[in-house]
């Protein structure tokens, strides 16, 4: 079975439907008699709503209903929630304002949901939205996170004085202060992590459907975690009890974090379906995605690194202001705190770390997890500091890293995490060889001769994935457990359905999870179906984000398959008239120990259901087992990425000449899919560093609200990548996997900015390094060189 | 309402449509050919790419009414029965898709790239020609490999047919 099992680059089972146009995304689904929802959105960043007049819209042709926040309140529909409690330094709980699905009394960002029109056709709904009259009392916008807390700024939520949600910290401040006082060298950097728009290619969509006969709601939604959506919509928002609410997330066209969250639109669609007695469909236009999908990143940080005279790192200190936007999205509070500061040790032995983070409201789109979520921000801080410190102290950046690498495991950092395994020098060595680091000086000279500036940058990243041990995250404020479930149903003919609480929106679970079954049970992947994304089929699950589906989701499958084998052995023993513990399972066969008796997996499955050969008092008929797997620890994928670039100082254009990635993801289930995840992650990281930028004007208007204004990475912005692995198995889960989904996006920005600043001889330019920014810096460099 | 008749994936079709109907909406809503996707509202993403009289177009930027008598091929019409088009095969072979949302548009664009440039494509040409198609998942690396392979396979298929 090795040709199909764990470690094989099997072609994906899901591809056939996608390459033939047979995928079923939410917008491809139509319910009989469906009506269409269009939202009236705030055109201003911050205002009181003095009045809303919907009468004209209601009278417009085809309109079935027009609803505002007052209607939701009258039906006792609760607000959207944030599921992670953060406590400030002084012990007080975070100060969060209400987040109604349709505005009540006030709007707080451009795109905020004011009202919804439900009409027979989409065009009729759009026409009617334009007839809603809202009298806004405009208030000053608060856009800049660095100054949002200043006295005299407009207050966005009454509950949060000075627009401050929390003032949180982690680490030992006194120990860090002492270390800095003894330092031979201190590197200090101001770092901005630019705001990004996730832009999965499939826009978000929802269809709410209500069956009055059964009093049953069904929501089709573009979700990475349909069970979490059901839990929130049921237990917190109050749409219906869980047994009356089915959530289906069919094929989903990319998520990158933005489809974790429970948004206003699906809440309103499912509620309105009962109101109007018709299925209600909403599909975001791209402009709406820019305005209302949770954005990512947006940190302003001051960071310092203390070294002794030998180059050993003594301490790291960081102070960050995190823009959380106008409301707290589902997991917003955790991203700049527990998903960020615990990663500030990077791959390095740093005895003392202290980080403080202010979570800040602004009148902008809510900010939440986006591919990497906190970990790219941490890596960017650490890897920029390291690179600059190496340059300032005249050290080779590769050797400076090696000197400070953690070399023994397990390693307890001063910021929560206990790294379980890794070999950072092995990744570095392999990457240096692949990138021909030795030849860099000659290549730089050749570029200089051609009037170009060449630079090379490293990023030695770490991330905490496999999110997460439930008790650990519970102690840090999470409102949920982060286990995963699996159920294996063996049919009488030996074919298998695996029900998983993970959700695939590009990751290829239909293939990789089947490979796990092939390895564990010896059943060919063609005979294995993976079922996910429907709360009526899969009982419960926590979904896919934080590179958790392999480490947690597939581990649950392993645990359930172990139970299948245990039961199968008992059935086989009874059938072969052997003692109960006299059967072994190898390569898909049940073997009588010390005899030549054996049964195939299919034969045992059949006998389990025929149930003629065992005592039902001793063995229950059937072959179906489940598992809820809760991980022991986070996993710690790591790696080294090296970017080598060339800048044309005449145009400011940056060309990526070569990209080398050596990653340690532990055991790989499907190397082809893993490499694909790395490619995609790098592209998003390159996008952040070179192209993507979210710009609000001082009035809070989003200036980059379409693909015309927001530069998405395209094929000719990117190189082909050299990707290799250097693996240490993860000791914390039964598969030894670490997770690979976010690595590229975490590693890439620092590698690229380190390369660009290397080429420019400037220590700090901000992302995105657009041709204009690079040209300006290059001009300064050339002037400086001329003067010398 | 106006009358429209055209050929879609080799079938003659006729319909009464609102004159402002876009080709992509005609295909998705009227013809229920949902393989052609909508990823943007500014003709920037290419998810809606189809072939109109043998050339690739963004179906979100074409009025259905302008397609009277035309021949439209969508992703659903690219394969020959159950035999996949070589470009479809190449996308699967090279893992050139993840979520699959951009994929129909990518494949339709890729076939057109080969039709216009011939089969000896280098990486730079492919990357330049993909200018109009966004993918957020793959980082394009494997899409480029797939188009190289698909181009060679299309040339092979052409020779075999001659
Ligand atoms: S839908 Fe984006 S280009 Fe047509
Ligand atoms: S495969 Fe997801 S957008 Fe291309």
PDB file of C-alpha atoms in Angstrom, chain A residues 219-311:
ATOM      1  CA  UNK A 219     -27.567  27.270   6.141  1.00  0.00           C
ATOM      2  CA  UNK A 220     -25.255  26.811   3.168  1.00  0.00           C
ATOM      3  CA  UNK A 221     -22.188  28.873   3.829  1.00  0.00           C
ATOM      4  CA  UNK A 222     -18.591  29.414   2.741  1.00  0.00           C
ATOM      5  CA  UNK A 223     -17.109  28.247   6.031  1.00  0.00           C
ATOM      6  CA  UNK A 224     -13.853  26.661   7.123  1.00  0.00           C
ATOM      7  CA  UNK A 225     -15.652  25.331  10.213  1.00  0.00           C
ATOM      8  CA  UNK A 226     -19.376  24.655   9.792  1.00  0.00           C
ATOM      9  CA  UNK A 227     -19.762  23.162  13.269  1.00  0.00           C
ATOM     10  CA  UNK A 228     -18.298  26.236  14.911  1.00  0.00           C
ATOM     11  CA  UNK A 229     -20.693  28.311  12.809  1.00  0.00           C
ATOM     12  CA  UNK A 230     -23.614  26.204  14.031  1.00  0.00           C
ATOM     13  CA  UNK A 231     -22.467  26.454  17.635  1.00  0.00           C
ATOM     14  CA  UNK A 232     -22.180  30.234  17.494  1.00  0.00           C
ATOM     15  CA  UNK A 233     -25.389  30.784  15.516  1.00  0.00           C
ATOM     16  CA  UNK A 234     -27.244  28.532  17.904  1.00  0.00           C
ATOM     17  CA  UNK A 235     -25.811  29.025  21.378  1.00  0.00           C
ATOM     18  CA  UNK A 236     -24.829  32.693  21.158  1.00  0.00           C
ATOM     19  CA  UNK A 237     -26.797  34.359  18.396  1.00  0.00           C
ATOM     20  CA  UNK A 238     -29.940  32.375  19.070  1.00  0.00           C
ATOM     21  CA  UNK A 239     -31.127  31.426  15.575  1.00  0.00           C
ATOM     22  CA  UNK A 240     -32.328  27.961  16.595  1.00  0.00           C
ATOM     23  CA  UNK A 241     -31.247  25.090  18.843  1.00  0.00           C
ATOM     24  CA  UNK A 242     -28.444  23.009  17.337  1.00  0.00           C
ATOM     25  CA  UNK A 243     -30.708  20.069  16.528  1.00  0.00           C
ATOM     26  CA  UNK A 244     -32.827  22.418  14.428  1.00  0.00           C
ATOM     27  CA  UNK A 245     -29.962  24.054  12.572  1.00  0.00           C
ATOM     28  CA  UNK A 246     -27.986  22.314   9.855  1.00  0.00           C
ATOM     29  CA  UNK A 247     -24.920  24.045   8.466  1.00  0.00           C
ATOM     30  CA  UNK A 248     -23.451  22.903   5.173  1.00  0.00           C
ATOM     31  CA  UNK A 249     -20.106  24.146   3.856  1.00  0.00           C
ATOM     32  CA  UNK A 250     -19.802  22.469   0.449  1.00  0.00           C
ATOM     33  CA  UNK A 251     -16.844  23.116  -1.860  1.00  0.00           C
ATOM     34  CA  UNK A 252     -15.242  26.264  -0.537  1.00  0.00           C
ATOM     35  CA  UNK A 253     -12.946  28.286  -2.753  1.00  0.00           C
ATOM     36  CA  UNK A 254     -10.113  29.133  -0.404  1.00  0.00           C
ATOM     37  CA  UNK A 255     -10.290  30.552   3.078  1.00  0.00           C
ATOM     38  CA  UNK A 256      -6.916  31.673   4.469  1.00  0.00           C
ATOM     39  CA  UNK A 257      -8.638  32.441   7.753  1.00  0.00           C
ATOM     40  CA  UNK A 258     -11.269  34.772   6.363  1.00  0.00           C
ATOM     41  CA  UNK A 259     -13.912  32.027   6.317  1.00  0.00           C
ATOM     42  CA  UNK A 260     -13.409  30.955   9.936  1.00  0.00           C
ATOM     43  CA  UNK A 261     -15.529  33.734  11.281  1.00  0.00           C
ATOM     44  CA  UNK A 262     -19.257  34.007  11.810  1.00  0.00           C
ATOM     45  CA  UNK A 263     -20.309  37.130   9.963  1.00  0.00           C
ATOM     46  CA  UNK A 264     -23.358  39.340   9.806  1.00  0.00           C
ATOM     47  CA  UNK A 265     -24.403  38.190   6.344  1.00  0.00           C
ATOM     48  CA  UNK A 266     -25.010  34.509   7.050  1.00  0.00           C
ATOM     49  CA  UNK A 267     -26.644  35.403  10.350  1.00  0.00           C
ATOM     50  CA  UNK A 268     -29.103  37.659   8.574  1.00  0.00           C
ATOM     51  CA  UNK A 269     -29.767  35.210   5.695  1.00  0.00           C
ATOM     52  CA  UNK A 270     -30.660  32.314   7.968  1.00  0.00           C
ATOM     53  CA  UNK A 271     -32.815  34.501  10.200  1.00  0.00           C
ATOM     54  CA  UNK A 272     -34.542  36.207   7.262  1.00  0.00           C
ATOM     55  CA  UNK A 273     -35.371  32.888   5.588  1.00  0.00           C
ATOM     56  CA  UNK A 274     -37.990  32.275   8.273  1.00  0.00           C
ATOM     57  CA  UNK A 275     -39.103  35.906   8.189  1.00  0.00           C
ATOM     58  CA  UNK A 276     -39.925  35.900   4.483  1.00  0.00           C
ATOM     59  CA  UNK A 277     -40.745  32.195   4.283  1.00  0.00           C
ATOM     60  CA  UNK A 278     -38.356  31.722   1.368  1.00  0.00           C
ATOM     61  CA  UNK A 279     -34.773  30.572   0.948  1.00  0.00           C
ATOM     62  CA  UNK A 280     -32.548  33.671   1.006  1.00  0.00           C
ATOM     63  CA  UNK A 281     -29.324  33.790  -0.995  1.00  0.00           C
ATOM     64  CA  UNK A 282     -26.502  36.276  -0.680  1.00  0.00           C
ATOM     65  CA  UNK A 283     -23.261  36.259  -2.647  1.00  0.00           C
ATOM     66  CA  UNK A 284     -20.599  38.866  -1.938  1.00  0.00           C
ATOM     67  CA  UNK A 285     -19.383  41.034  -4.737  1.00  0.00           C
ATOM     68  CA  UNK A 286     -15.610  41.498  -4.619  1.00  0.00           C
ATOM     69  CA  UNK A 287     -16.095  45.052  -3.399  1.00  0.00           C
ATOM     70  CA  UNK A 288     -18.077  43.726  -0.450  1.00  0.00           C
ATOM     71  CA  UNK A 289     -15.296  41.229   0.233  1.00  0.00           C
ATOM     72  CA  UNK A 290     -12.832  44.096   0.456  1.00  0.00           C
ATOM     73  CA  UNK A 291     -15.124  46.048   2.768  1.00  0.00           C
ATOM     74  CA  UNK A 292     -16.512  43.331   4.997  1.00  0.00           C
ATOM     75  CA  UNK A 293     -14.263  40.222   5.054  1.00  0.00           C
ATOM     76  CA  UNK A 294     -12.079  40.409   8.143  1.00  0.00           C
ATOM     77  CA  UNK A 295      -8.699  41.879   7.231  1.00  0.00           C
ATOM     78  CA  UNK A 296      -5.332  40.626   8.442  1.00  0.00           C
ATOM     79  CA  UNK A 297      -2.152  41.865  10.229  1.00  0.00           C
ATOM     80  CA  UNK A 298      -1.966  45.658  10.851  1.00  0.00           C
ATOM     81  CA  UNK A 299       0.557  45.927  13.670  1.00  0.00           C
ATOM     82  CA  UNK A 300       2.813  48.815  14.603  1.00  0.00           C
ATOM     83  CA  UNK A 301       5.718  47.603  16.697  1.00  0.00           C
ATOM     84  CA  UNK A 302       8.885  48.818  18.337  1.00  0.00           C
ATOM     85  CA  UNK A 303      11.271  45.945  18.920  1.00  0.00           C
ATOM     86  CA  UNK A 304      14.724  45.615  20.442  1.00  0.00           C
ATOM     87  CA  UNK A 305      17.286  42.850  20.635  1.00  0.00           C
ATOM     88  CA  UNK A 306      20.112  42.749  23.192  1.00  0.00           C
ATOM     89  CA  UNK A 307      23.395  40.952  22.411  1.00  0.00           C
ATOM     90  CA  UNK A 308      26.511  40.300  24.407  1.00  0.00           C
ATOM     91  CA  UNK A 309      29.954  40.933  22.929  1.00  0.00           C
ATOM     92  CA  UNK A 310      30.189  37.405  21.535  1.00  0.00           C
ATOM     93  CA  UNK A 311      26.955  37.774  19.599  1.00  0.00           C
TER      94      UNK A 311
END
